[in-house]
Amino acid sequence: MAKTSYIRKKKGLKENLPRFFLLIALVIFAMIFQGMQSKFLSMNNVMNLLAISSITGVLALGNMLLMSAGEMSFSLGAQCTVIGGVFGSYLAGAEGRSIFVAFLLAVGASLLIGAAIAFCTVKLGVPTFVCTLAFGTLLDGFSQITNGGTTLFSKNWPKGFTIMQQMIGGKVPYAVITFFLLAIIVHIVFEKTRFGRHLYAIGSNPTAATSSGISVPKFRVIAFLISSVFCG
């Protein structure tokens, strides 16, 4: 019996256009702004724009994981605020406190928030839209408690507190490097790992994914946890 060979059909421009549409739009708008202001694409301005956008970019990476699993969080902004409050409150409390410990506290707080949201949505069956909006309101209130309703200020910030604003070689901010490293990791997870393929399967057809032996609740819980850690 002759063996049947399967050849993956190459995707043409039409099939690949949706994947690169936003990148193409970004290039077009950059060219327009460059025509309006000749210094728009200067190194300093591009790095400043990337540094400002890096926080939003990291949040988008986390939410992208959720969206691929058929979920979405509307509490990411509130999560960032309260986690930042935990991080800053610890460092502002006394002189000489470790920034590494503050980082662990922030990530731990983000995991607790992610676990609570996952429990309500996956275990209790509360619609994600309702649950994450409610948690966003709750976290906004909690952030007022952590920072006393004011902007955190202290003379006890350690030297490493401003590391994300510092630049490598005087050109590229650490925040930009961090975002691109996380983006590469997420890309590898989606394109090269079984975990990423399972997330795609769950988001496209959870019933078929369950029939294939994929634990949909388990992967959705993991997606919520990872998304919250990205906030941290």
PDB file of N, CA, C and O in Angstrom, residues 183-231:
ATOM      1  N   ALA A 183       8.079  39.230  24.847  1.00  0.00           N
ATOM      2  CA  ALA A 183       7.383  39.001  23.577  1.00  0.00           C
ATOM      3  C   ALA A 183       7.968  37.792  22.847  1.00  0.00           C
ATOM      4  O   ALA A 183       7.224  36.977  22.275  1.00  0.00           O
ATOM      5  N   ILE A 184       9.289  37.648  22.883  1.00  0.00           N
ATOM      6  CA  ILE A 184       9.929  36.494  22.236  1.00  0.00           C
ATOM      7  C   ILE A 184       9.520  35.203  22.934  1.00  0.00           C
ATOM      8  O   ILE A 184       9.213  34.186  22.288  1.00  0.00           O
ATOM      9  N   ILE A 185       9.493  35.228  24.275  1.00  0.00           N
ATOM     10  CA  ILE A 185       9.096  34.038  25.033  1.00  0.00           C
ATOM     11  C   ILE A 185       7.661  33.639  24.702  1.00  0.00           C
ATOM     12  O   ILE A 185       7.354  32.464  24.475  1.00  0.00           O
ATOM     13  N   VAL A 186       6.756  34.623  24.670  1.00  0.00           N
ATOM     14  CA  VAL A 186       5.354  34.338  24.360  1.00  0.00           C
ATOM     15  C   VAL A 186       5.224  33.788  22.942  1.00  0.00           C
ATOM     16  O   VAL A 186       4.451  32.855  22.689  1.00  0.00           O
ATOM     17  N   HIS A 187       5.984  34.352  22.007  1.00  0.00           N
ATOM     18  CA  HIS A 187       5.945  33.857  20.622  1.00  0.00           C
ATOM     19  C   HIS A 187       6.381  32.390  20.559  1.00  0.00           C
ATOM     20  O   HIS A 187       5.743  31.571  19.883  1.00  0.00           O
ATOM     21  N   ILE A 188       7.449  32.056  21.274  1.00  0.00           N
ATOM     22  CA  ILE A 188       7.931  30.679  21.283  1.00  0.00           C
ATOM     23  C   ILE A 188       6.882  29.756  21.896  1.00  0.00           C
ATOM     24  O   ILE A 188       6.633  28.642  21.405  1.00  0.00           O
ATOM     25  N   VAL A 189       6.254  30.211  22.985  1.00  0.00           N
ATOM     26  CA  VAL A 189       5.219  29.402  23.632  1.00  0.00           C
ATOM     27  C   VAL A 189       4.076  29.119  22.670  1.00  0.00           C
ATOM     28  O   VAL A 189       3.589  27.983  22.574  1.00  0.00           O
ATOM     29  N   PHE A 190       3.635  30.138  21.932  1.00  0.00           N
ATOM     30  CA  PHE A 190       2.510  29.962  21.022  1.00  0.00           C
ATOM     31  C   PHE A 190       2.862  29.101  19.812  1.00  0.00           C
ATOM     32  O   PHE A 190       2.061  28.271  19.384  1.00  0.00           O
ATOM     33  N   GLU A 191       4.047  29.306  19.267  1.00  0.00           N
ATOM     34  CA  GLU A 191       4.380  28.684  17.989  1.00  0.00           C
ATOM     35  C   GLU A 191       5.109  27.349  18.118  1.00  0.00           C
ATOM     36  O   GLU A 191       5.065  26.536  17.197  1.00  0.00           O
ATOM     37  N   LYS A 192       5.773  27.114  19.250  1.00  0.00           N
ATOM     38  CA  LYS A 192       6.658  25.956  19.342  1.00  0.00           C
ATOM     39  C   LYS A 192       6.308  24.957  20.443  1.00  0.00           C
ATOM     40  O   LYS A 192       6.968  23.915  20.534  1.00  0.00           O
ATOM     41  N   THR A 193       5.337  25.246  21.289  1.00  0.00           N
ATOM     42  CA  THR A 193       5.063  24.359  22.421  1.00  0.00           C
ATOM     43  C   THR A 193       3.661  23.772  22.358  1.00  0.00           C
ATOM     44  O   THR A 193       2.757  24.335  21.737  1.00  0.00           O
ATOM     45  N   ARG A 194       3.498  22.639  23.035  1.00  0.00           N
ATOM     46  CA  ARG A 194       2.190  22.000  23.112  1.00  0.00           C
ATOM     47  C   ARG A 194       1.211  22.876  23.905  1.00  0.00           C
ATOM     48  O   ARG A 194       0.023  22.915  23.598  1.00  0.00           O
ATOM     49  N   PHE A 195       1.736  23.568  24.920  1.00  0.00           N
ATOM     50  CA  PHE A 195       0.884  24.435  25.725  1.00  0.00           C
ATOM     51  C   PHE A 195       0.218  25.504  24.862  1.00  0.00           C
ATOM     52  O   PHE A 195      -0.985  25.763  24.983  1.00  0.00           O
ATOM     53  N   GLY A 196       0.996  26.127  23.987  1.00  0.00           N
ATOM     54  CA  GLY A 196       0.435  27.145  23.107  1.00  0.00           C
ATOM     55  C   GLY A 196      -0.599  26.583  22.161  1.00  0.00           C
ATOM     56  O   GLY A 196      -1.650  27.196  21.928  1.00  0.00           O
ATOM     57  N   ARG A 197      -0.345  25.413  21.612  1.00  0.00           N
ATOM     58  CA  ARG A 197      -1.312  24.777  20.693  1.00  0.00           C
ATOM     59  C   ARG A 197      -2.603  24.419  21.429  1.00  0.00           C
ATOM     60  O   ARG A 197      -3.695  24.530  20.872  1.00  0.00           O
ATOM     61  N   HIS A 198      -2.471  23.995  22.683  1.00  0.00           N
ATOM     62  CA  HIS A 198      -3.657  23.677  23.462  1.00  0.00           C
ATOM     63  C   HIS A 198      -4.485  24.924  23.738  1.00  0.00           C
ATOM     64  O   HIS A 198      -5.724  24.878  23.716  1.00  0.00           O
ATOM     65  N   LEU A 199      -3.815  26.044  24.007  1.00  0.00           N
ATOM     66  CA  LEU A 199      -4.548  27.297  24.218  1.00  0.00           C
ATOM     67  C   LEU A 199      -5.325  27.685  22.968  1.00  0.00           C
ATOM     68  O   LEU A 199      -6.484  28.106  23.042  1.00  0.00           O
ATOM     69  N   TYR A 200      -4.679  27.560  21.799  1.00  0.00           N
ATOM     70  CA  TYR A 200      -5.361  27.851  20.541  1.00  0.00           C
ATOM     71  C   TYR A 200      -6.580  26.954  20.370  1.00  0.00           C
ATOM     72  O   TYR A 200      -7.664  27.409  19.960  1.00  0.00           O
ATOM     73  N   ALA A 201      -6.419  25.672  20.682  1.00  0.00           N
ATOM     74  CA  ALA A 201      -7.519  24.717  20.517  1.00  0.00           C
ATOM     75  C   ALA A 201      -8.679  25.057  21.442  1.00  0.00           C
ATOM     76  O   ALA A 201      -9.849  24.994  21.039  1.00  0.00           O
ATOM     77  N   ILE A 202      -8.364  25.442  22.674  1.00  0.00           N
ATOM     78  CA  ILE A 202      -9.407  25.781  23.638  1.00  0.00           C
ATOM     79  C   ILE A 202     -10.155  27.035  23.202  1.00  0.00           C
ATOM     80  O   ILE A 202     -11.382  27.110  23.287  1.00  0.00           O
ATOM     81  N   GLY A 203      -9.414  28.024  22.724  1.00  0.00           N
ATOM     82  CA  GLY A 203     -10.058  29.273  22.307  1.00  0.00           C
ATOM     83  C   GLY A 203     -10.919  29.120  21.074  1.00  0.00           C
ATOM     84  O   GLY A 203     -11.963  29.769  20.952  1.00  0.00           O
ATOM     85  N   SER A 204     -10.507  28.248  20.144  1.00  0.00           N
ATOM     86  CA  SER A 204     -11.266  28.094  18.899  1.00  0.00           C
ATOM     87  C   SER A 204     -12.481  27.189  19.074  1.00  0.00           C
ATOM     88  O   SER A 204     -13.550  27.459  18.524  1.00  0.00           O
ATOM     89  N   ASN A 205     -12.321  26.106  19.850  1.00  0.00           N
ATOM     90  CA  ASN A 205     -13.438  25.174  20.045  1.00  0.00           C
ATOM     91  C   ASN A 205     -13.207  24.377  21.325  1.00  0.00           C
ATOM     92  O   ASN A 205     -12.598  23.304  21.293  1.00  0.00           O
ATOM     93  N   PRO A 206     -13.694  24.884  22.470  1.00  0.00           N
ATOM     94  CA  PRO A 206     -13.459  24.187  23.747  1.00  0.00           C
ATOM     95  C   PRO A 206     -14.077  22.792  23.797  1.00  0.00           C
ATOM     96  O   PRO A 206     -13.526  21.896  24.443  1.00  0.00           O
ATOM     97  N   THR A 207     -15.200  22.596  23.104  1.00  0.00           N
ATOM     98  CA  THR A 207     -15.828  21.271  23.093  1.00  0.00           C
ATOM     99  C   THR A 207     -14.940  20.253  22.393  1.00  0.00           C
ATOM    100  O   THR A 207     -14.733  19.135  22.890  1.00  0.00           O
ATOM    101  N   ALA A 208     -14.410  20.631  21.233  1.00  0.00           N
ATOM    102  CA  ALA A 208     -13.507  19.743  20.509  1.00  0.00           C
ATOM    103  C   ALA A 208     -12.222  19.510  21.300  1.00  0.00           C
ATOM    104  O   ALA A 208     -11.667  18.407  21.283  1.00  0.00           O
ATOM    105  N   ALA A 209     -11.743  20.554  21.989  1.00  0.00           N
ATOM    106  CA  ALA A 209     -10.527  20.413  22.796  1.00  0.00           C
ATOM    107  C   ALA A 209     -10.749  19.410  23.925  1.00  0.00           C
ATOM    108  O   ALA A 209      -9.884  18.581  24.222  1.00  0.00           O
ATOM    109  N   THR A 210     -11.926  19.482  24.564  1.00  0.00           N
ATOM    110  CA  THR A 210     -12.254  18.528  25.624  1.00  0.00           C
ATOM    111  C   THR A 210     -12.319  17.113  25.083  1.00  0.00           C
ATOM    112  O   THR A 210     -11.836  16.163  25.708  1.00  0.00           O
ATOM    113  N   SER A 211     -12.909  16.969  23.900  1.00  0.00           N
ATOM    114  CA  SER A 211     -13.003  15.644  23.277  1.00  0.00           C
ATOM    115  C   SER A 211     -11.630  15.078  22.916  1.00  0.00           C
ATOM    116  O   SER A 211     -11.450  13.868  22.833  1.00  0.00           O
ATOM    117  N   SER A 212     -10.665  15.977  22.718  1.00  0.00           N
ATOM    118  CA  SER A 212      -9.301  15.558  22.382  1.00  0.00           C
ATOM    119  C   SER A 212      -8.474  15.243  23.619  1.00  0.00           C
ATOM    120  O   SER A 212      -7.295  14.901  23.504  1.00  0.00           O
ATOM    121  N   GLY A 213      -9.079  15.375  24.795  1.00  0.00           N
ATOM    122  CA  GLY A 213      -8.372  15.047  26.022  1.00  0.00           C
ATOM    123  C   GLY A 213      -7.691  16.217  26.698  1.00  0.00           C
ATOM    124  O   GLY A 213      -6.922  16.029  27.644  1.00  0.00           O
ATOM    125  N   ILE A 214      -7.953  17.439  26.229  1.00  0.00           N
ATOM    126  CA  ILE A 214      -7.351  18.626  26.833  1.00  0.00           C
ATOM    127  C   ILE A 214      -8.215  19.089  28.002  1.00  0.00           C
ATOM    128  O   ILE A 214      -9.437  19.218  27.862  1.00  0.00           O
ATOM    129  N   SER A 215      -7.595  19.338  29.135  1.00  0.00           N
ATOM    130  CA  SER A 215      -8.323  19.821  30.307  1.00  0.00           C
ATOM    131  C   SER A 215      -8.548  21.328  30.161  1.00  0.00           C
ATOM    132  O   SER A 215      -7.674  22.138  30.487  1.00  0.00           O
ATOM    133  N   VAL A 216      -9.711  21.713  29.662  1.00  0.00           N
ATOM    134  CA  VAL A 216     -10.006  23.118  29.406  1.00  0.00           C
ATOM    135  C   VAL A 216      -9.947  23.952  30.674  1.00  0.00           C
ATOM    136  O   VAL A 216      -9.316  25.014  30.699  1.00  0.00           O
ATOM    137  N   PRO A 217     -10.590  23.539  31.785  1.00  0.00           N
ATOM    138  CA  PRO A 217     -10.511  24.353  33.018  1.00  0.00           C
ATOM    139  C   PRO A 217      -9.074  24.552  33.493  1.00  0.00           C
ATOM    140  O   PRO A 217      -8.709  25.656  33.922  1.00  0.00           O
ATOM    141  N   LYS A 218      -8.260  23.498  33.429  1.00  0.00           N
ATOM    142  CA  LYS A 218      -6.877  23.594  33.892  1.00  0.00           C
ATOM    143  C   LYS A 218      -6.110  24.644  33.102  1.00  0.00           C
ATOM    144  O   LYS A 218      -5.417  25.499  33.684  1.00  0.00           O
ATOM    145  N   PHE A 219      -6.216  24.610  31.785  1.00  0.00           N
ATOM    146  CA  PHE A 219      -5.465  25.543  30.956  1.00  0.00           C
ATOM    147  C   PHE A 219      -5.988  26.968  31.102  1.00  0.00           C
ATOM    148  O   PHE A 219      -5.213  27.925  31.018  1.00  0.00           O
ATOM    149  N   ARG A 220      -7.283  27.120  31.322  1.00  0.00           N
ATOM    150  CA  ARG A 220      -7.810  28.470  31.533  1.00  0.00           C
ATOM    151  C   ARG A 220      -7.337  29.047  32.857  1.00  0.00           C
ATOM    152  O   ARG A 220      -7.042  30.243  32.956  1.00  0.00           O
ATOM    153  N   VAL A 221      -7.252  28.213  33.890  1.00  0.00           N
ATOM    154  CA  VAL A 221      -6.707  28.675  35.175  1.00  0.00           C
ATOM    155  C   VAL A 221      -5.255  29.117  35.005  1.00  0.00           C
ATOM    156  O   VAL A 221      -4.849  30.175  35.497  1.00  0.00           O
ATOM    157  N   ILE A 222      -4.472  28.304  34.297  1.00  0.00           N
ATOM    158  CA  ILE A 222      -3.071  28.653  34.061  1.00  0.00           C
ATOM    159  C   ILE A 222      -2.956  29.958  33.284  1.00  0.00           C
ATOM    160  O   ILE A 222      -2.101  30.804  33.574  1.00  0.00           O
ATOM    161  N   ALA A 223      -3.838  30.145  32.299  1.00  0.00           N
ATOM    162  CA  ALA A 223      -3.807  31.389  31.511  1.00  0.00           C
ATOM    163  C   ALA A 223      -4.107  32.601  32.377  1.00  0.00           C
ATOM    164  O   ALA A 223      -3.472  33.655  32.246  1.00  0.00           O
ATOM    165  N   PHE A 224      -5.074  32.468  33.295  1.00  0.00           N
ATOM    166  CA  PHE A 224      -5.380  33.575  34.219  1.00  0.00           C
ATOM    167  C   PHE A 224      -4.190  33.876  35.112  1.00  0.00           C
ATOM    168  O   PHE A 224      -3.872  35.053  35.377  1.00  0.00           O
ATOM    169  N   LEU A 225      -3.522  32.838  35.604  1.00  0.00           N
ATOM    170  CA  LEU A 225      -2.371  33.042  36.486  1.00  0.00           C
ATOM    171  C   LEU A 225      -1.222  33.725  35.748  1.00  0.00           C
ATOM    172  O   LEU A 225      -0.614  34.659  36.273  1.00  0.00           O
ATOM    173  N   ILE A 226      -0.936  33.277  34.533  1.00  0.00           N
ATOM    174  CA  ILE A 226       0.153  33.873  33.765  1.00  0.00           C
ATOM    175  C   ILE A 226      -0.163  35.326  33.442  1.00  0.00           C
ATOM    176  O   ILE A 226       0.708  36.208  33.539  1.00  0.00           O
ATOM    177  N   SER A 227      -1.409  35.606  33.068  1.00  0.00           N
ATOM    178  CA  SER A 227      -1.797  36.975  32.755  1.00  0.00           C
ATOM    179  C   SER A 227      -1.599  37.892  33.958  1.00  0.00           C
ATOM    180  O   SER A 227      -1.114  39.017  33.829  1.00  0.00           O
ATOM    181  N   SER A 228      -1.956  37.402  35.149  1.00  0.00           N
ATOM    182  CA  SER A 228      -1.781  38.215  36.359  1.00  0.00           C
ATOM    183  C   SER A 228      -0.313  38.420  36.689  1.00  0.00           C
ATOM    184  O   SER A 228       0.075  39.494  37.154  1.00  0.00           O
ATOM    185  N   VAL A 229       0.502  37.384  36.457  1.00  0.00           N
ATOM    186  CA  VAL A 229       1.943  37.528  36.697  1.00  0.00           C
ATOM    187  C   VAL A 229       2.543  38.577  35.769  1.00  0.00           C
ATOM    188  O   VAL A 229       3.440  39.338  36.162  1.00  0.00           O
ATOM    189  N   PHE A 230       2.051  38.655  34.534  1.00  0.00           N
ATOM    190  CA  PHE A 230       2.510  39.696  33.616  1.00  0.00           C
ATOM    191  C   PHE A 230       2.178  41.076  34.179  1.00  0.00           C
ATOM    192  O   PHE A 230       2.931  42.027  33.989  1.00  0.00           O
ATOM    193  N   CYS A 231       1.055  41.202  34.845  1.00  0.00           N
ATOM    194  CA  CYS A 231       0.733  42.473  35.517  1.00  0.00           C
ATOM    195  C   CYS A 231       1.763  42.783  36.593  1.00  0.00           C
ATOM    196  O   CYS A 231       2.203  43.926  36.750  1.00  0.00           O
TER     197      CYS A 231
END
